[in-house]
Amino acid sequence: MSGTTITAITTTVRTGQAPAEAELRPAAELRPEAEPRPEAPEVPGAAEKPSVAEMRLPVWFFGFEGALAGAFDLLRAAPSAWPALVALAVLNLGVSLTLMRRRLKLAKLLWRGKGTRKVALGLVGLRLGSHLVLGLLGTAVSTALGHVLFALVMGTVTVVLLAHVQRTALGALVAAGKATA
């Protein structure tokens, strides 16, 4: 198609009437002068990037995940502790949705990130692998104290790894320009 045909089609679409052949003009002539657009009202804080301090999840919050990571061994040590673990899970959810509401975006980013999934899979692998190895060696964890110690180790490893993933994710957000240091 030629430029004049496109101009005629454009004019037809805009006005609803086809121009006469003599009125065909180049598209550049049909464009109205650029009118200044009114600027959108500025919303305070809309363009500001969140700071790392505002986004950072406190390490104590990872304690919830640490306790839940050791839940299997805690239940093996004290089977009657399941109501406390359920209450802890509900408290974790409640804190996440209320006190940590501003930081929920980071939590979602962390859970979507490859690093967090690797940590989660690594913790499952560590739990299963360590119990399997200990069972093969004939030193399976069978006492309540052994299960409590194992739960403490799993909880500590979980907190340390999640804090590391958070630090790495926040560094990546700063490097990408999505957050300020």
PDB file of C-alpha atoms in Angstrom:
ATOM      1  CA  MET A   1       0.000   0.000   0.000  1.00  0.00           C
ATOM      2  CA  SER A   2       1.162   3.502  -0.641  1.00  0.00           C
ATOM      3  CA  GLY A   3       1.347   6.285   1.917  1.00  0.00           C
ATOM      4  CA  THR A   4      -1.705   8.024   0.487  1.00  0.00           C
ATOM      5  CA  THR A   5      -3.797   4.862   0.711  1.00  0.00           C
ATOM      6  CA  ILE A   6      -2.840   4.424   4.357  1.00  0.00           C
ATOM      7  CA  THR A   7      -3.665   8.085   4.936  1.00  0.00           C
ATOM      8  CA  ALA A   8      -7.080   7.582   3.358  1.00  0.00           C
ATOM      9  CA  ILE A   9      -7.737   4.514   5.484  1.00  0.00           C
ATOM     10  CA  THR A  10      -6.616   6.335   8.611  1.00  0.00           C
ATOM     11  CA  THR A  11      -8.830   9.317   7.781  1.00  0.00           C
ATOM     12  CA  THR A  12     -11.769   7.012   7.107  1.00  0.00           C
ATOM     13  CA  VAL A  13     -11.320   5.261  10.410  1.00  0.00           C
ATOM     14  CA  ARG A  14     -10.946   8.509  12.341  1.00  0.00           C
ATOM     15  CA  THR A  15     -13.767  10.495  10.728  1.00  0.00           C
ATOM     16  CA  GLY A  16     -16.036   7.836   9.382  1.00  0.00           C
ATOM     17  CA  GLN A  17     -15.954   9.438   5.901  1.00  0.00           C
ATOM     18  CA  ALA A  18     -13.614   8.653   3.035  1.00  0.00           C
ATOM     19  CA  PRO A  19     -11.805  11.698   1.636  1.00  0.00           C
ATOM     20  CA  ALA A  20     -12.102  12.534  -2.009  1.00  0.00           C
ATOM     21  CA  GLU A  21      -9.115  11.530  -4.153  1.00  0.00           C
ATOM     22  CA  ALA A  22      -8.048  15.155  -4.443  1.00  0.00           C
ATOM     23  CA  GLU A  23      -7.962  15.487  -0.670  1.00  0.00           C
ATOM     24  CA  LEU A  24      -5.514  12.664  -0.094  1.00  0.00           C
ATOM     25  CA  ARG A  25      -2.642  14.044   1.910  1.00  0.00           C
ATOM     26  CA  PRO A  26       0.418  12.428   3.472  1.00  0.00           C
ATOM     27  CA  ALA A  27      -0.042  11.123   6.987  1.00  0.00           C
ATOM     28  CA  ALA A  28       2.340  13.731   8.414  1.00  0.00           C
ATOM     29  CA  GLU A  29      -0.045  16.510   7.358  1.00  0.00           C
ATOM     30  CA  LEU A  30      -3.027  14.836   9.032  1.00  0.00           C
ATOM     31  CA  ARG A  31      -1.508  14.664  12.482  1.00  0.00           C
ATOM     32  CA  PRO A  32      -2.680  17.465  14.739  1.00  0.00           C
ATOM     33  CA  GLU A  33      -0.089  19.613  16.371  1.00  0.00           C
ATOM     34  CA  ALA A  34       1.265  18.081  19.519  1.00  0.00           C
ATOM     35  CA  GLU A  35      -0.851  19.493  22.269  1.00  0.00           C
ATOM     36  CA  PRO A  36       0.703  19.687  25.673  1.00  0.00           C
ATOM     37  CA  ARG A  37      -0.771  16.977  27.823  1.00  0.00           C
ATOM     38  CA  PRO A  38      -1.680  17.840  31.360  1.00  0.00           C
ATOM     39  CA  GLU A  39       0.802  16.274  33.717  1.00  0.00           C
ATOM     40  CA  ALA A  40      -0.454  13.559  35.989  1.00  0.00           C
ATOM     41  CA  PRO A  41      -0.696  14.654  39.588  1.00  0.00           C
ATOM     42  CA  GLU A  42       2.295  13.507  41.558  1.00  0.00           C
ATOM     43  CA  VAL A  43       1.540  10.953  44.200  1.00  0.00           C
ATOM     44  CA  PRO A  44       3.928  11.288  47.132  1.00  0.00           C
ATOM     45  CA  GLY A  45       6.095   8.200  47.479  1.00  0.00           C
ATOM     46  CA  ALA A  46       4.860   6.593  44.253  1.00  0.00           C
ATOM     47  CA  ALA A  47       8.187   6.929  42.459  1.00  0.00           C
ATOM     48  CA  GLU A  48      10.297   6.314  45.545  1.00  0.00           C
ATOM     49  CA  LYS A  49      11.998   2.968  45.727  1.00  0.00           C
ATOM     50  CA  PRO A  50      11.736   1.059  48.984  1.00  0.00           C
ATOM     51  CA  SER A  51      14.868   0.854  51.066  1.00  0.00           C
ATOM     52  CA  VAL A  52      16.519  -2.384  52.079  1.00  0.00           C
ATOM     53  CA  ALA A  53      15.748  -1.623  55.734  1.00  0.00           C
ATOM     54  CA  GLU A  54      12.036  -1.328  54.943  1.00  0.00           C
ATOM     55  CA  MET A  55      11.971  -4.601  53.009  1.00  0.00           C
ATOM     56  CA  ARG A  56      14.191  -6.739  55.226  1.00  0.00           C
ATOM     57  CA  LEU A  57      12.434  -9.475  57.149  1.00  0.00           C
ATOM     58  CA  PRO A  58      13.755  -9.653  60.722  1.00  0.00           C
ATOM     59  CA  VAL A  59      15.780 -12.732  61.611  1.00  0.00           C
ATOM     60  CA  TRP A  60      13.366 -13.563  64.446  1.00  0.00           C
ATOM     61  CA  PHE A  61      10.678 -14.022  61.793  1.00  0.00           C
ATOM     62  CA  PHE A  62      12.776 -16.836  60.315  1.00  0.00           C
ATOM     63  CA  GLY A  63      12.554 -18.465  63.747  1.00  0.00           C
ATOM     64  CA  PHE A  64       8.997 -19.454  62.841  1.00  0.00           C
ATOM     65  CA  GLU A  65      10.271 -21.287  59.775  1.00  0.00           C
ATOM     66  CA  GLY A  66      13.099 -22.772  61.831  1.00  0.00           C
ATOM     67  CA  ALA A  67      10.664 -24.175  64.378  1.00  0.00           C
ATOM     68  CA  LEU A  68       8.469 -25.548  61.620  1.00  0.00           C
ATOM     69  CA  ALA A  69      11.543 -27.074  59.930  1.00  0.00           C
ATOM     70  CA  GLY A  70      12.274 -28.962  63.135  1.00  0.00           C
ATOM     71  CA  ALA A  71       8.619 -29.928  63.592  1.00  0.00           C
ATOM     72  CA  PHE A  72       9.129 -33.535  62.487  1.00  0.00           C
ATOM     73  CA  ASP A  73      11.731 -34.199  65.151  1.00  0.00           C
ATOM     74  CA  LEU A  74       9.867 -32.177  67.764  1.00  0.00           C
ATOM     75  CA  LEU A  75       6.807 -34.344  67.172  1.00  0.00           C
ATOM     76  CA  ARG A  76       8.960 -37.477  67.425  1.00  0.00           C
ATOM     77  CA  ALA A  77      10.355 -36.234  70.746  1.00  0.00           C
ATOM     78  CA  ALA A  78       7.002 -35.086  72.133  1.00  0.00           C
ATOM     79  CA  PRO A  79       3.976 -36.287  70.139  1.00  0.00           C
ATOM     80  CA  SER A  80       1.659 -34.191  72.287  1.00  0.00           C
ATOM     81  CA  ALA A  81       3.325 -30.973  71.009  1.00  0.00           C
ATOM     82  CA  TRP A  82       1.290 -30.889  67.793  1.00  0.00           C
ATOM     83  CA  PRO A  83      -1.233 -28.277  69.098  1.00  0.00           C
ATOM     84  CA  ALA A  84       1.677 -25.947  69.910  1.00  0.00           C
ATOM     85  CA  LEU A  85       3.098 -26.409  66.406  1.00  0.00           C
ATOM     86  CA  VAL A  86      -0.306 -25.734  64.840  1.00  0.00           C
ATOM     87  CA  ALA A  87      -0.620 -22.596  67.002  1.00  0.00           C
ATOM     88  CA  LEU A  88       2.881 -21.558  65.899  1.00  0.00           C
ATOM     89  CA  ALA A  89       1.913 -22.016  62.230  1.00  0.00           C
ATOM     90  CA  VAL A  90      -1.247 -19.918  62.755  1.00  0.00           C
ATOM     91  CA  LEU A  91       0.779 -17.254  64.580  1.00  0.00           C
ATOM     92  CA  ASN A  92       3.281 -17.256  61.703  1.00  0.00           C
ATOM     93  CA  LEU A  93       0.463 -16.706  59.224  1.00  0.00           C
ATOM     94  CA  GLY A  94      -1.114 -14.002  61.378  1.00  0.00           C
ATOM     95  CA  VAL A  95       2.161 -12.110  61.806  1.00  0.00           C
ATOM     96  CA  SER A  96       2.823 -12.438  58.079  1.00  0.00           C
ATOM     97  CA  LEU A  97      -0.504 -10.903  57.133  1.00  0.00           C
ATOM     98  CA  THR A  98      -0.543  -8.116  59.741  1.00  0.00           C
ATOM     99  CA  LEU A  99       2.756  -6.949  61.208  1.00  0.00           C
ATOM    100  CA  MET A 100       4.804  -7.959  58.187  1.00  0.00           C
ATOM    101  CA  ARG A 101       2.263  -6.736  55.598  1.00  0.00           C
ATOM    102  CA  ARG A 102       4.643  -4.159  54.098  1.00  0.00           C
ATOM    103  CA  ARG A 103       7.305  -6.803  53.737  1.00  0.00           C
ATOM    104  CA  LEU A 104       5.020  -9.400  52.190  1.00  0.00           C
ATOM    105  CA  LYS A 105       6.211  -8.355  48.728  1.00  0.00           C
ATOM    106  CA  LEU A 106       9.759  -9.382  49.617  1.00  0.00           C
ATOM    107  CA  ALA A 107       8.513 -12.626  51.110  1.00  0.00           C
ATOM    108  CA  LYS A 108       6.684 -13.408  47.862  1.00  0.00           C
ATOM    109  CA  LEU A 109       9.809 -12.578  45.868  1.00  0.00           C
ATOM    110  CA  LEU A 110      11.862 -14.809  48.131  1.00  0.00           C
ATOM    111  CA  TRP A 111       9.479 -17.740  47.736  1.00  0.00           C
ATOM    112  CA  ARG A 112       9.476 -17.323  43.971  1.00  0.00           C
ATOM    113  CA  GLY A 113      13.252 -17.152  43.823  1.00  0.00           C
ATOM    114  CA  LYS A 114      15.416 -20.093  42.862  1.00  0.00           C
ATOM    115  CA  GLY A 115      17.574 -19.629  45.944  1.00  0.00           C
ATOM    116  CA  THR A 116      14.690 -20.183  48.346  1.00  0.00           C
ATOM    117  CA  ARG A 117      13.500 -23.244  46.468  1.00  0.00           C
ATOM    118  CA  LYS A 118      17.036 -24.621  46.584  1.00  0.00           C
ATOM    119  CA  VAL A 119      17.128 -24.002  50.330  1.00  0.00           C
ATOM    120  CA  ALA A 120      13.769 -25.735  50.809  1.00  0.00           C
ATOM    121  CA  LEU A 121      14.785 -28.740  48.722  1.00  0.00           C
ATOM    122  CA  GLY A 122      18.200 -28.796  50.387  1.00  0.00           C
ATOM    123  CA  LEU A 123      16.599 -28.864  53.841  1.00  0.00           C
ATOM    124  CA  VAL A 124      14.315 -31.735  52.846  1.00  0.00           C
ATOM    125  CA  GLY A 125      17.328 -33.542  51.379  1.00  0.00           C
ATOM    126  CA  LEU A 126      19.363 -32.857  54.530  1.00  0.00           C
ATOM    127  CA  ARG A 127      16.592 -34.189  56.749  1.00  0.00           C
ATOM    128  CA  LEU A 128      15.977 -37.352  54.745  1.00  0.00           C
ATOM    129  CA  GLY A 129      19.627 -37.921  53.932  1.00  0.00           C
ATOM    130  CA  SER A 130      20.864 -37.484  57.478  1.00  0.00           C
ATOM    131  CA  HIS A 131      18.225 -39.811  58.890  1.00  0.00           C
ATOM    132  CA  LEU A 132      18.995 -42.342  56.143  1.00  0.00           C
ATOM    133  CA  VAL A 133      22.754 -42.186  56.753  1.00  0.00           C
ATOM    134  CA  LEU A 134      22.324 -42.424  60.512  1.00  0.00           C
ATOM    135  CA  GLY A 135      19.997 -45.416  60.032  1.00  0.00           C
ATOM    136  CA  LEU A 136      22.505 -47.146  57.737  1.00  0.00           C
ATOM    137  CA  LEU A 137      25.266 -46.573  60.274  1.00  0.00           C
ATOM    138  CA  GLY A 138      23.108 -48.108  62.989  1.00  0.00           C
ATOM    139  CA  THR A 139      22.971 -44.891  65.001  1.00  0.00           C
ATOM    140  CA  ALA A 140      19.466 -43.738  64.143  1.00  0.00           C
ATOM    141  CA  VAL A 141      18.051 -40.958  66.265  1.00  0.00           C
ATOM    142  CA  SER A 142      15.662 -42.697  68.616  1.00  0.00           C
ATOM    143  CA  THR A 143      15.725 -40.803  71.906  1.00  0.00           C
ATOM    144  CA  ALA A 144      13.704 -37.723  72.744  1.00  0.00           C
ATOM    145  CA  LEU A 145      16.902 -35.763  73.439  1.00  0.00           C
ATOM    146  CA  GLY A 146      18.339 -36.826  70.070  1.00  0.00           C
ATOM    147  CA  HIS A 147      15.205 -35.631  68.265  1.00  0.00           C
ATOM    148  CA  VAL A 148      15.217 -32.311  70.145  1.00  0.00           C
ATOM    149  CA  LEU A 149      18.885 -31.767  69.253  1.00  0.00           C
ATOM    150  CA  PHE A 150      18.184 -32.702  65.646  1.00  0.00           C
ATOM    151  CA  ALA A 151      15.261 -30.224  65.587  1.00  0.00           C
ATOM    152  CA  LEU A 152      17.551 -27.497  66.962  1.00  0.00           C
ATOM    153  CA  VAL A 153      20.144 -28.196  64.271  1.00  0.00           C
ATOM    154  CA  MET A 154      17.516 -28.168  61.518  1.00  0.00           C
ATOM    155  CA  GLY A 155      15.987 -24.961  62.882  1.00  0.00           C
ATOM    156  CA  THR A 156      19.361 -23.234  63.082  1.00  0.00           C
ATOM    157  CA  VAL A 157      20.345 -24.307  59.569  1.00  0.00           C
ATOM    158  CA  THR A 158      16.978 -23.070  58.268  1.00  0.00           C
ATOM    159  CA  VAL A 159      17.322 -19.641  59.895  1.00  0.00           C
ATOM    160  CA  VAL A 160      20.908 -19.194  58.665  1.00  0.00           C
ATOM    161  CA  LEU A 161      20.083 -20.249  55.102  1.00  0.00           C
ATOM    162  CA  LEU A 162      16.941 -18.115  54.860  1.00  0.00           C
ATOM    163  CA  ALA A 163      18.812 -15.079  56.225  1.00  0.00           C
ATOM    164  CA  HIS A 164      21.490 -15.682  53.569  1.00  0.00           C
ATOM    165  CA  VAL A 165      18.888 -15.970  50.783  1.00  0.00           C
ATOM    166  CA  GLN A 166      17.266 -12.735  51.977  1.00  0.00           C
ATOM    167  CA  ARG A 167      20.594 -10.903  52.008  1.00  0.00           C
ATOM    168  CA  THR A 168      21.352 -12.167  48.497  1.00  0.00           C
ATOM    169  CA  ALA A 169      17.882 -11.232  47.189  1.00  0.00           C
ATOM    170  CA  LEU A 170      18.060  -7.733  48.679  1.00  0.00           C
ATOM    171  CA  GLY A 171      21.494  -7.251  47.133  1.00  0.00           C
ATOM    172  CA  ALA A 172      20.073  -8.279  43.752  1.00  0.00           C
ATOM    173  CA  LEU A 173      17.168  -5.827  44.141  1.00  0.00           C
ATOM    174  CA  VAL A 174      19.594  -2.991  44.920  1.00  0.00           C
ATOM    175  CA  ALA A 175      21.805  -3.961  41.965  1.00  0.00           C
ATOM    176  CA  ALA A 176      18.749  -4.034  39.666  1.00  0.00           C
ATOM    177  CA  GLY A 177      17.678  -0.582  40.880  1.00  0.00           C
ATOM    178  CA  LYS A 178      14.414  -1.802  42.418  1.00  0.00           C
ATOM    179  CA  ALA A 179      15.446  -0.882  45.960  1.00  0.00           C
ATOM    180  CA  THR A 180      17.798   1.562  47.615  1.00  0.00           C
ATOM    181  CA  ALA A 181      20.545   0.645  50.005  1.00  0.00           C
TER     182      ALA A 181
END
